Amino acid sequence: MLMALRYLCLVLCLALFATEADGCKDFVAYRRTVTFFQAFQQCRLFGGYLTFVESAEENAQVVTAIKAVGDFTKEWYIGATDLSNEGNFLWFGVNKKATYLNFVQGEPNNSGGTEHCVVIASGKWKDMSCDFRAIGFVCAHIRH
C-alpha cells in the first residue's frame, strides 16, 4: 500500500508540475504591485524564486497560476533578465541561461535602452524596465 501511494505521488508530481533535476516546481502568483527586485525579494522571503520557465508547458502553468489570482492580460514579473548582457536572458536568482523564450512579436526591444526585466501578459513575454511596477509576480517553489 505504501509503495502504491509513493507511485501515485510520483505520477501526480510528473503530471501536475514541471520536473527538474532537483525536484518539482509549484508556480504561485501573488497580486502585489512591485518592481522586479521587490518581486525577487518577496519570492525569496516566501521560500521560492522569481519564476523560471523552461518549457511551453511551464509557461501554461504560470498562466494558470496568474488566472487563479488576477487578470492574466496585465503584466506580471517572471525571473528573466538581460541586465548583465543585453539580449542574453538568464533566470535571475537561479543563474540559468533562459533557453526557452516566449516573447510577443517585436519583443524584446529594449525600448529606450532601459528594458532589462521580463513580464508575462496573456501568456507572452515582453521586456520592461526593472523599475516598472507590475500588477504582480510569479514565484517558483521547488519541491525536493
Short mmCIF file of N, CA, C and O in Angstrom, two decimals:
data_model
loop_
_atom_site.label_atom_id
_atom_site.label_comp_id
_atom_site.label_asym_id
_atom_site.label_seq_id
_atom_site.Cartn_x
_atom_site.Cartn_y
_atom_site.Cartn_z
N MET A 1 0.82 -1.19 0.00
CA MET A 1 0.00 0.00 0.00
C MET A 1 0.87 1.26 0.00
O MET A 1 0.58 2.19 -0.72
N LEU A 2 1.92 1.27 0.84
CA LEU A 2 2.81 2.43 0.90
C LEU A 2 3.50 2.65 -0.44
O LEU A 2 3.64 3.78 -0.89
N MET A 3 3.90 1.57 -1.08
CA MET A 3 4.56 1.68 -2.38
C MET A 3 3.59 2.26 -3.42
O MET A 3 3.97 3.10 -4.23
N ALA A 4 2.34 1.85 -3.38
CA ALA A 4 1.34 2.36 -4.32
C ALA A 4 1.12 3.85 -4.09
O ALA A 4 0.96 4.62 -5.04
N LEU A 5 1.11 4.27 -2.84
CA LEU A 5 0.94 5.69 -2.51
C LEU A 5 2.12 6.50 -3.02
O LEU A 5 1.94 7.59 -3.59
N ARG A 6 3.31 5.98 -2.87
CA ARG A 6 4.50 6.67 -3.38
C ARG A 6 4.45 6.78 -4.90
O ARG A 6 4.79 7.80 -5.47
N TYR A 7 4.02 5.72 -5.55
CA TYR A 7 3.90 5.72 -7.00
C TYR A 7 2.88 6.76 -7.46
O TYR A 7 3.12 7.52 -8.39
N LEU A 8 1.75 6.82 -6.77
CA LEU A 8 0.72 7.81 -7.09
C LEU A 8 1.26 9.23 -6.94
O LEU A 8 1.03 10.09 -7.79
N CYS A 9 1.98 9.47 -5.86
CA CYS A 9 2.58 10.80 -5.64
C CYS A 9 3.55 11.16 -6.76
O CYS A 9 3.56 12.29 -7.24
N LEU A 10 4.33 10.20 -7.19
CA LEU A 10 5.29 10.43 -8.27
C LEU A 10 4.55 10.76 -9.56
O LEU A 10 4.89 11.70 -10.27
N VAL A 11 3.52 10.00 -9.89
CA VAL A 11 2.76 10.23 -11.11
C VAL A 11 2.11 11.61 -11.07
O VAL A 11 2.15 12.36 -12.05
N LEU A 12 1.53 11.97 -9.94
CA LEU A 12 0.91 13.29 -9.81
C LEU A 12 1.94 14.41 -9.96
O LEU A 12 1.67 15.43 -10.59
N CYS A 13 3.10 14.19 -9.36
CA CYS A 13 4.16 15.19 -9.47
C CYS A 13 4.54 15.40 -10.93
O CYS A 13 4.64 16.53 -11.40
N LEU A 14 4.71 14.32 -11.66
CA LEU A 14 5.09 14.42 -13.06
C LEU A 14 3.97 15.01 -13.92
O LEU A 14 4.22 15.75 -14.85
N ALA A 15 2.74 14.71 -13.57
CA ALA A 15 1.61 15.17 -14.37
C ALA A 15 1.26 16.63 -14.09
O ALA A 15 0.86 17.36 -14.99
N LEU A 16 1.37 17.06 -12.85
CA LEU A 16 0.88 18.37 -12.47
C LEU A 16 1.96 19.45 -12.44
O LEU A 16 1.65 20.63 -12.53
N PHE A 17 3.18 19.08 -12.27
CA PHE A 17 4.24 20.07 -12.13
C PHE A 17 5.41 19.74 -13.03
O PHE A 17 5.66 18.59 -13.35
N ALA A 18 6.10 20.77 -13.45
CA ALA A 18 7.29 20.57 -14.27
C ALA A 18 8.38 19.95 -13.41
O ALA A 18 8.53 20.31 -12.25
N THR A 19 9.09 19.01 -13.97
CA THR A 19 10.17 18.40 -13.21
C THR A 19 11.50 19.00 -13.62
O THR A 19 11.67 19.48 -14.73
N GLU A 20 12.40 18.98 -12.68
CA GLU A 20 13.77 19.38 -12.96
C GLU A 20 14.67 18.51 -12.11
O GLU A 20 14.20 17.69 -11.33
N ALA A 21 15.95 18.66 -12.25
CA ALA A 21 16.89 17.77 -11.57
C ALA A 21 16.70 17.74 -10.06
O ALA A 21 16.86 16.72 -9.43
N ASP A 22 16.35 18.88 -9.46
CA ASP A 22 16.28 18.95 -8.00
C ASP A 22 14.87 18.75 -7.45
O ASP A 22 14.68 18.80 -6.25
N GLY A 23 13.87 18.58 -8.27
CA GLY A 23 12.52 18.40 -7.77
C GLY A 23 11.48 18.96 -8.70
O GLY A 23 11.74 19.21 -9.86
N CYS A 24 10.30 19.18 -8.16
CA CYS A 24 9.17 19.69 -8.94
C CYS A 24 8.95 21.16 -8.61
O CYS A 24 9.21 21.59 -7.50
N LYS A 25 8.44 21.89 -9.58
CA LYS A 25 8.15 23.31 -9.38
C LYS A 25 6.66 23.51 -9.17
O LYS A 25 5.86 22.99 -9.94
N ASP A 26 6.32 24.27 -8.16
CA ASP A 26 4.97 24.77 -7.97
C ASP A 26 5.01 26.26 -8.31
O ASP A 26 5.86 26.98 -7.81
N PHE A 27 4.10 26.71 -9.15
CA PHE A 27 4.04 28.12 -9.51
C PHE A 27 2.92 28.79 -8.73
O PHE A 27 1.79 28.33 -8.74
N VAL A 28 3.28 29.89 -8.05
CA VAL A 28 2.30 30.64 -7.26
C VAL A 28 2.39 32.10 -7.65
O VAL A 28 3.46 32.70 -7.61
N ALA A 29 1.24 32.67 -8.04
CA ALA A 29 1.19 34.08 -8.41
C ALA A 29 0.73 34.90 -7.21
O ALA A 29 -0.13 34.46 -6.44
N TYR A 30 1.32 36.07 -7.06
CA TYR A 30 0.98 36.98 -5.97
C TYR A 30 0.59 38.32 -6.58
O TYR A 30 1.36 38.90 -7.34
N ARG A 31 -0.58 38.77 -6.23
CA ARG A 31 -1.06 40.05 -6.76
C ARG A 31 -0.63 41.16 -5.80
O ARG A 31 -1.32 41.46 -4.82
N ARG A 32 0.53 41.73 -6.09
CA ARG A 32 1.09 42.85 -5.33
C ARG A 32 1.85 43.72 -6.31
O ARG A 32 2.67 43.22 -7.07
N THR A 33 1.61 45.00 -6.28
CA THR A 33 2.29 45.91 -7.20
C THR A 33 3.73 46.11 -6.73
O THR A 33 3.96 46.64 -5.64
N VAL A 34 4.66 45.64 -7.57
CA VAL A 34 6.08 45.64 -7.19
C VAL A 34 6.96 45.89 -8.41
O VAL A 34 6.53 45.74 -9.54
N THR A 35 8.22 46.25 -8.13
CA THR A 35 9.26 46.29 -9.16
C THR A 35 9.87 44.90 -9.27
O THR A 35 9.57 44.01 -8.46
N PHE A 36 10.74 44.70 -10.24
CA PHE A 36 11.37 43.40 -10.45
C PHE A 36 12.12 42.94 -9.20
O PHE A 36 11.95 41.80 -8.75
N PHE A 37 12.95 43.81 -8.63
CA PHE A 37 13.77 43.39 -7.50
C PHE A 37 12.94 43.20 -6.23
O PHE A 37 13.26 42.34 -5.41
N GLN A 38 11.86 43.94 -6.09
CA GLN A 38 10.94 43.70 -4.98
C GLN A 38 10.28 42.33 -5.14
O GLN A 38 10.12 41.60 -4.16
N ALA A 39 9.91 42.00 -6.38
CA ALA A 39 9.31 40.69 -6.64
C ALA A 39 10.30 39.58 -6.30
O ALA A 39 9.93 38.58 -5.65
N PHE A 40 11.55 39.74 -6.71
CA PHE A 40 12.58 38.75 -6.39
C PHE A 40 12.71 38.57 -4.88
O PHE A 40 12.73 37.45 -4.38
N GLN A 41 12.78 39.69 -4.16
CA GLN A 41 12.90 39.62 -2.70
C GLN A 41 11.70 38.93 -2.06
O GLN A 41 11.86 38.12 -1.13
N GLN A 42 10.51 39.24 -2.55
CA GLN A 42 9.31 38.61 -1.99
C GLN A 42 9.33 37.10 -2.21
O GLN A 42 9.03 36.34 -1.29
N CYS A 43 9.70 36.67 -3.40
CA CYS A 43 9.77 35.23 -3.66
C CYS A 43 10.77 34.55 -2.73
O CYS A 43 10.50 33.46 -2.21
N ARG A 44 11.91 35.18 -2.52
CA ARG A 44 12.91 34.58 -1.62
C ARG A 44 12.37 34.52 -0.19
O ARG A 44 12.56 33.52 0.50
N LEU A 45 11.66 35.57 0.24
CA LEU A 45 11.05 35.55 1.58
C LEU A 45 10.02 34.44 1.71
O LEU A 45 9.83 33.87 2.78
N PHE A 46 9.33 34.13 0.60
CA PHE A 46 8.32 33.07 0.59
C PHE A 46 8.93 31.69 0.39
O PHE A 46 8.22 30.70 0.29
N GLY A 47 10.26 31.63 0.29
CA GLY A 47 10.94 30.34 0.15
C GLY A 47 11.06 29.84 -1.28
O GLY A 47 11.35 28.67 -1.51
N GLY A 48 10.87 30.74 -2.25
CA GLY A 48 10.97 30.34 -3.65
C GLY A 48 11.87 31.27 -4.43
O GLY A 48 12.71 31.97 -3.86
N TYR A 49 11.70 31.24 -5.73
CA TYR A 49 12.47 32.07 -6.65
C TYR A 49 11.50 32.78 -7.58
O TYR A 49 10.45 32.23 -7.92
N LEU A 50 11.86 33.96 -8.04
CA LEU A 50 11.08 34.57 -9.10
C LEU A 50 11.11 33.57 -10.25
O LEU A 50 12.17 33.07 -10.61
N THR A 51 9.96 33.22 -10.77
CA THR A 51 9.82 32.02 -11.58
C THR A 51 10.76 31.94 -12.77
O THR A 51 11.10 32.94 -13.39
N PHE A 52 11.20 30.74 -13.04
CA PHE A 52 11.98 30.45 -14.24
C PHE A 52 11.21 29.42 -15.05
O PHE A 52 10.77 28.41 -14.55
N VAL A 53 10.98 29.77 -16.30
CA VAL A 53 10.11 29.00 -17.20
C VAL A 53 10.98 28.30 -18.23
O VAL A 53 11.67 28.96 -19.00
N GLU A 54 10.90 26.98 -18.25
CA GLU A 54 11.80 26.22 -19.11
C GLU A 54 11.11 25.45 -20.23
O GLU A 54 11.76 24.71 -20.96
N SER A 55 9.80 25.66 -20.40
CA SER A 55 9.08 24.97 -21.47
C SER A 55 7.72 25.62 -21.69
O SER A 55 7.25 26.40 -20.85
N ALA A 56 7.09 25.27 -22.80
CA ALA A 56 5.74 25.77 -23.08
C ALA A 56 4.75 25.26 -22.03
O ALA A 56 3.83 25.99 -21.64
N GLU A 57 4.96 24.05 -21.54
CA GLU A 57 4.09 23.50 -20.50
C GLU A 57 4.19 24.32 -19.22
O GLU A 57 3.18 24.62 -18.58
N GLU A 58 5.41 24.69 -18.85
CA GLU A 58 5.58 25.53 -17.66
C GLU A 58 4.98 26.91 -17.88
O GLU A 58 4.39 27.47 -16.96
N ASN A 59 5.12 27.45 -19.07
CA ASN A 59 4.53 28.75 -19.37
C ASN A 59 3.01 28.69 -19.16
O ASN A 59 2.42 29.60 -18.57
N ALA A 60 2.39 27.61 -19.61
CA ALA A 60 0.94 27.43 -19.43
C ALA A 60 0.60 27.32 -17.95
O ALA A 60 -0.44 27.84 -17.50
N GLN A 61 1.45 26.67 -17.17
CA GLN A 61 1.21 26.56 -15.73
C GLN A 61 1.32 27.91 -15.04
O GLN A 61 0.57 28.21 -14.11
N VAL A 62 2.24 28.74 -15.50
CA VAL A 62 2.38 30.10 -14.96
C VAL A 62 1.11 30.90 -15.25
O VAL A 62 0.59 31.58 -14.36
N VAL A 63 0.60 30.80 -16.47
CA VAL A 63 -0.64 31.49 -16.82
C VAL A 63 -1.79 31.01 -15.93
O VAL A 63 -2.58 31.82 -15.43
N THR A 64 -1.87 29.71 -15.68
CA THR A 64 -2.91 29.16 -14.81
C THR A 64 -2.79 29.73 -13.41
O THR A 64 -3.80 30.09 -12.78
N ALA A 65 -1.57 29.84 -12.89
CA ALA A 65 -1.36 30.40 -11.55
C ALA A 65 -1.81 31.85 -11.50
O ALA A 65 -2.43 32.29 -10.53
N ILE A 66 -1.52 32.61 -12.56
CA ILE A 66 -1.93 34.02 -12.61
C ILE A 66 -3.45 34.13 -12.65
O ILE A 66 -4.05 34.92 -11.93
N LYS A 67 -4.08 33.32 -13.50
CA LYS A 67 -5.54 33.35 -13.62
C LYS A 67 -6.24 33.05 -12.29
O LYS A 67 -7.34 33.52 -12.05
N ALA A 68 -5.58 32.29 -11.43
CA ALA A 68 -6.16 31.93 -10.14
C ALA A 68 -6.29 33.13 -9.20
O ALA A 68 -7.11 33.12 -8.29
N VAL A 69 -5.47 34.17 -9.44
CA VAL A 69 -5.47 35.31 -8.51
C VAL A 69 -5.71 36.66 -9.17
O VAL A 69 -5.88 37.66 -8.47
N GLY A 70 -5.69 36.72 -10.50
CA GLY A 70 -5.85 38.04 -11.11
C GLY A 70 -6.00 38.01 -12.61
O GLY A 70 -6.21 36.96 -13.22
N ASP A 71 -5.83 39.15 -13.22
CA ASP A 71 -6.02 39.37 -14.64
C ASP A 71 -4.76 38.98 -15.40
O ASP A 71 -3.75 39.67 -15.33
N PHE A 72 -4.84 37.89 -16.16
CA PHE A 72 -3.66 37.40 -16.86
C PHE A 72 -3.29 38.26 -18.07
O PHE A 72 -2.23 38.08 -18.65
N THR A 73 -4.14 39.23 -18.43
CA THR A 73 -3.80 40.13 -19.54
C THR A 73 -2.91 41.28 -19.10
O THR A 73 -2.36 41.99 -19.93
N LYS A 74 -2.76 41.48 -17.80
CA LYS A 74 -1.88 42.52 -17.25
C LYS A 74 -0.47 41.97 -17.11
O LYS A 74 -0.23 40.77 -17.21
N GLU A 75 0.49 42.85 -16.80
CA GLU A 75 1.90 42.45 -16.69
C GLU A 75 2.22 41.89 -15.31
O GLU A 75 1.92 42.51 -14.29
N TRP A 76 2.85 40.72 -15.30
CA TRP A 76 3.29 40.02 -14.09
C TRP A 76 4.77 39.68 -14.27
O TRP A 76 5.17 39.18 -15.32
N TYR A 77 5.57 39.94 -13.25
CA TYR A 77 7.00 39.64 -13.36
C TYR A 77 7.28 38.15 -13.32
O TYR A 77 6.70 37.41 -12.52
N ILE A 78 8.20 37.73 -14.19
CA ILE A 78 8.87 36.44 -14.10
C ILE A 78 10.36 36.75 -13.98
O ILE A 78 10.76 37.90 -14.06
N GLY A 79 11.18 35.74 -13.77
CA GLY A 79 12.56 35.98 -13.36
C GLY A 79 13.60 36.19 -14.42
O GLY A 79 14.79 36.20 -14.12
N ALA A 80 13.22 36.38 -15.68
CA ALA A 80 14.23 36.56 -16.74
C ALA A 80 14.73 38.00 -16.78
O ALA A 80 13.97 38.94 -16.60
N THR A 81 16.02 38.13 -17.04
CA THR A 81 16.64 39.45 -17.18
C THR A 81 17.85 39.35 -18.10
O THR A 81 18.49 38.30 -18.19
N ASP A 82 18.14 40.47 -18.77
CA ASP A 82 19.37 40.55 -19.56
C ASP A 82 20.23 41.72 -19.07
O ASP A 82 20.99 42.31 -19.83
N LEU A 83 20.11 42.03 -17.79
CA LEU A 83 20.87 43.13 -17.20
C LEU A 83 22.38 42.98 -17.39
O LEU A 83 23.07 43.96 -17.62
N SER A 84 22.87 41.77 -17.29
CA SER A 84 24.32 41.58 -17.35
C SER A 84 24.85 41.55 -18.77
O SER A 84 26.02 41.84 -18.99
N ASN A 85 24.00 41.20 -19.76
CA ASN A 85 24.46 41.08 -21.14
C ASN A 85 23.26 41.25 -22.06
O ASN A 85 22.49 40.31 -22.24
N GLU A 86 23.11 42.42 -22.64
CA GLU A 86 21.94 42.77 -23.45
C GLU A 86 21.63 41.69 -24.49
O GLU A 86 22.51 41.27 -25.25
N GLY A 87 20.38 41.24 -24.47
CA GLY A 87 19.91 40.26 -25.44
C GLY A 87 20.12 38.82 -25.03
O GLY A 87 19.60 37.91 -25.67
N ASN A 88 20.89 38.58 -23.98
CA ASN A 88 21.13 37.23 -23.47
C ASN A 88 20.44 37.09 -22.12
O ASN A 88 20.96 37.57 -21.11
N PHE A 89 19.29 36.44 -22.13
CA PHE A 89 18.48 36.36 -20.91
C PHE A 89 18.90 35.18 -20.05
O PHE A 89 19.23 34.11 -20.54
N LEU A 90 18.88 35.44 -18.75
CA LEU A 90 19.13 34.39 -17.77
C LEU A 90 18.06 34.49 -16.70
O LEU A 90 17.38 35.51 -16.56
N TRP A 91 17.90 33.41 -15.96
CA TRP A 91 16.93 33.37 -14.86
C TRP A 91 17.61 33.86 -13.60
O TRP A 91 18.48 33.20 -13.06
N PHE A 92 17.21 35.05 -13.17
CA PHE A 92 17.80 35.72 -12.03
C PHE A 92 17.55 34.91 -10.76
O PHE A 92 16.45 34.46 -10.51
N GLY A 93 18.58 34.74 -9.97
CA GLY A 93 18.45 34.03 -8.70
C GLY A 93 18.81 32.56 -8.79
O GLY A 93 19.26 31.98 -7.83
N VAL A 94 18.60 31.96 -9.96
CA VAL A 94 19.00 30.56 -10.14
C VAL A 94 20.16 30.45 -11.13
O VAL A 94 20.69 29.37 -11.33
N ASN A 95 20.52 31.59 -11.73
CA ASN A 95 21.68 31.67 -12.64
C ASN A 95 21.66 30.61 -13.73
O ASN A 95 22.67 29.96 -13.99
N LYS A 96 20.51 30.46 -14.38
CA LYS A 96 20.38 29.55 -15.51
C LYS A 96 20.14 30.37 -16.77
O LYS A 96 19.39 31.35 -16.74
N LYS A 97 20.76 29.96 -17.86
CA LYS A 97 20.50 30.60 -19.15
C LYS A 97 19.05 30.30 -19.54
O LYS A 97 18.59 29.17 -19.42
N ALA A 98 18.36 31.31 -20.02
CA ALA A 98 16.98 31.13 -20.48
C ALA A 98 17.02 30.53 -21.88
O ALA A 98 17.33 31.24 -22.85
N THR A 99 16.76 29.26 -22.00
CA THR A 99 16.80 28.58 -23.30
C THR A 99 15.42 28.54 -23.95
O THR A 99 15.31 28.54 -25.16
N TYR A 100 14.37 28.50 -23.15
CA TYR A 100 13.00 28.62 -23.66
C TYR A 100 12.61 30.09 -23.55
O TYR A 100 12.72 30.68 -22.47
N LEU A 101 12.19 30.68 -24.65
CA LEU A 101 11.75 32.08 -24.66
C LEU A 101 10.38 32.16 -25.33
O LEU A 101 10.11 31.42 -26.27
N ASN A 102 9.52 33.05 -24.85
CA ASN A 102 8.16 33.16 -25.38
C ASN A 102 7.75 34.62 -25.53
O ASN A 102 6.69 35.03 -25.06
N PHE A 103 8.61 35.40 -26.18
CA PHE A 103 8.34 36.82 -26.35
C PHE A 103 7.27 37.06 -27.41
O PHE A 103 7.22 36.37 -28.43
N VAL A 104 6.45 38.08 -27.16
CA VAL A 104 5.49 38.54 -28.16
C VAL A 104 6.27 39.09 -29.34
O VAL A 104 7.41 39.54 -29.18
N GLN A 105 5.68 39.06 -30.54
CA GLN A 105 6.37 39.57 -31.72
C GLN A 105 6.81 41.02 -31.50
O GLN A 105 6.06 41.84 -30.98
N GLY A 106 8.05 41.32 -31.87
CA GLY A 106 8.60 42.67 -31.69
C GLY A 106 9.31 42.85 -30.37
O GLY A 106 9.90 43.91 -30.11
N GLU A 107 9.28 41.86 -29.54
CA GLU A 107 9.97 41.90 -28.24
C GLU A 107 11.02 40.79 -28.23
O GLU A 107 10.87 39.80 -28.95
N PRO A 108 12.04 40.90 -27.43
CA PRO A 108 12.39 42.06 -26.62
C PRO A 108 12.93 43.18 -27.51
O PRO A 108 13.59 42.93 -28.51
N ASN A 109 12.65 44.41 -27.11
CA ASN A 109 13.09 45.54 -27.92
C ASN A 109 13.97 46.54 -27.16
O ASN A 109 14.47 47.48 -27.74
N ASN A 110 14.12 46.35 -25.86
CA ASN A 110 14.96 47.23 -25.05
C ASN A 110 14.66 48.70 -25.33
O ASN A 110 15.56 49.52 -25.49
N SER A 111 13.39 49.04 -25.38
CA SER A 111 12.96 50.40 -25.69
C SER A 111 13.63 51.41 -24.75
O SER A 111 13.63 51.24 -23.54
N GLY A 112 14.23 52.41 -25.33
CA GLY A 112 14.91 53.44 -24.55
C GLY A 112 16.20 52.97 -23.91
O GLY A 112 16.80 53.69 -23.12
N GLY A 113 16.61 51.75 -24.22
CA GLY A 113 17.83 51.20 -23.64
C GLY A 113 17.73 50.86 -22.17
O GLY A 113 18.73 50.65 -21.49
N THR A 114 16.48 50.77 -21.66
CA THR A 114 16.30 50.55 -20.21
C THR A 114 15.45 49.33 -19.87
O THR A 114 15.14 49.12 -18.71
N GLU A 115 15.09 48.52 -20.87
CA GLU A 115 14.22 47.37 -20.60
C GLU A 115 15.05 46.10 -20.47
O GLU A 115 15.50 45.52 -21.47
N HIS A 116 15.24 45.67 -19.23
CA HIS A 116 16.11 44.53 -18.97
C HIS A 116 15.45 43.43 -18.14
O HIS A 116 16.09 42.43 -17.82
N CYS A 117 14.19 43.62 -17.77
CA CYS A 117 13.48 42.63 -16.97
C CYS A 117 12.25 42.18 -17.74
O CYS A 117 11.76 42.88 -18.62
N VAL A 118 11.74 40.99 -17.42
CA VAL A 118 10.70 40.38 -18.24
C VAL A 118 9.40 40.22 -17.45
O VAL A 118 9.40 39.81 -16.30
N VAL A 119 8.31 40.57 -18.15
CA VAL A 119 6.96 40.35 -17.63
C VAL A 119 6.22 39.41 -18.57
O VAL A 119 6.59 39.27 -19.75
N ILE A 120 5.19 38.78 -18.05
CA ILE A 120 4.31 37.94 -18.85
C ILE A 120 2.93 38.58 -18.81
O ILE A 120 2.49 39.06 -17.76
N ALA A 121 2.26 38.62 -19.97
CA ALA A 121 0.89 39.13 -20.07
C ALA A 121 0.20 38.34 -21.18
O ALA A 121 0.77 38.19 -22.27
N SER A 122 -0.94 37.80 -20.89
CA SER A 122 -1.68 36.96 -21.85
C SER A 122 -0.83 35.80 -22.37
O SER A 122 -0.95 35.38 -23.52
N GLY A 123 0.06 35.30 -21.53
CA GLY A 123 0.88 34.15 -21.88
C GLY A 123 2.13 34.44 -22.67
O GLY A 123 2.94 33.56 -22.91
N LYS A 124 2.31 35.69 -23.10
CA LYS A 124 3.51 36.07 -23.86
C LYS A 124 4.36 37.02 -23.04
O LYS A 124 3.89 37.70 -22.14
N TRP A 125 5.64 37.10 -23.38
CA TRP A 125 6.60 37.88 -22.61
C TRP A 125 6.96 39.16 -23.33
O TRP A 125 6.92 39.26 -24.55
N LYS A 126 7.38 40.15 -22.54
CA LYS A 126 7.99 41.36 -23.09
C LYS A 126 8.97 41.92 -22.07
O LYS A 126 8.84 41.68 -20.88
N ASP A 127 9.95 42.63 -22.59
CA ASP A 127 10.92 43.24 -21.68
C ASP A 127 10.39 44.60 -21.23
O ASP A 127 9.72 45.30 -21.97
N MET A 128 10.68 44.91 -19.98
CA MET A 128 10.24 46.16 -19.36
C MET A 128 11.39 46.69 -18.51
O MET A 128 12.32 45.96 -18.18
N SER A 129 11.28 47.93 -18.12
CA SER A 129 12.22 48.49 -17.15
C SER A 129 12.07 47.70 -15.85
O SER A 129 10.97 47.35 -15.45
N CYS A 130 13.17 47.46 -15.18
CA CYS A 130 13.13 46.74 -13.90
C CYS A 130 12.43 47.56 -12.82
O CYS A 130 12.03 47.01 -11.79
N ASP A 131 12.27 48.87 -13.06
CA ASP A 131 11.55 49.74 -12.13
C ASP A 131 10.05 49.79 -12.40
O ASP A 131 9.31 50.41 -11.64
N PHE A 132 9.61 49.17 -13.49
CA PHE A 132 8.19 49.12 -13.80
C PHE A 132 7.44 48.43 -12.66
O PHE A 132 7.90 47.43 -12.11
N ARG A 133 6.31 48.99 -12.28
CA ARG A 133 5.51 48.42 -11.19
C ARG A 133 4.43 47.52 -11.79
O ARG A 133 3.39 47.99 -12.23
N ALA A 134 4.73 46.23 -11.83
CA ALA A 134 3.81 45.24 -12.38
C ALA A 134 2.68 44.98 -11.39
O ALA A 134 2.82 45.23 -10.19
N ILE A 135 1.59 44.42 -11.90
CA ILE A 135 0.42 44.12 -11.07
C ILE A 135 0.71 42.98 -10.08
O ILE A 135 0.07 42.85 -9.06
N GLY A 136 1.72 42.17 -10.41
CA GLY A 136 2.06 41.05 -9.55
C GLY A 136 3.28 40.32 -10.06
O GLY A 136 3.99 40.79 -10.95
N PHE A 137 3.50 39.14 -9.50
CA PHE A 137 4.68 38.35 -9.85
C PHE A 137 4.39 36.89 -9.59
O PHE A 137 3.43 36.54 -8.90
N VAL A 138 5.20 36.03 -10.18
CA VAL A 138 5.01 34.59 -10.03
C VAL A 138 6.29 33.99 -9.45
O VAL A 138 7.39 34.22 -9.97
N CYS A 139 6.12 33.23 -8.38
CA CYS A 139 7.24 32.53 -7.75
C CYS A 139 7.21 31.06 -8.13
O CYS A 139 6.15 30.47 -8.33
N ALA A 140 8.39 30.48 -8.20
CA ALA A 140 8.55 29.04 -8.38
C ALA A 140 9.04 28.48 -7.05
O ALA A 140 10.04 28.94 -6.52
N HIS A 141 8.30 27.52 -6.51
CA HIS A 141 8.68 26.87 -5.27
C HIS A 141 9.12 25.44 -5.65
O HIS A 141 8.36 24.71 -6.28
N ILE A 142 10.34 25.11 -5.29
CA ILE A 142 10.91 23.81 -5.65
C ILE A 142 10.61 22.81 -4.54
O ILE A 142 10.88 23.05 -3.36
N ARG A 143 10.02 21.69 -4.96
CA ARG A 143 9.79 20.58 -4.01
C ARG A 143 10.85 19.50 -4.27
O ARG A 143 10.99 19.05 -5.39
N HIS A 144 11.57 19.16 -3.25
CA HIS A 144 12.64 18.15 -3.40
C HIS A 144 12.14 16.80 -2.97
O HIS A 144 11.31 16.63 -2.15
#
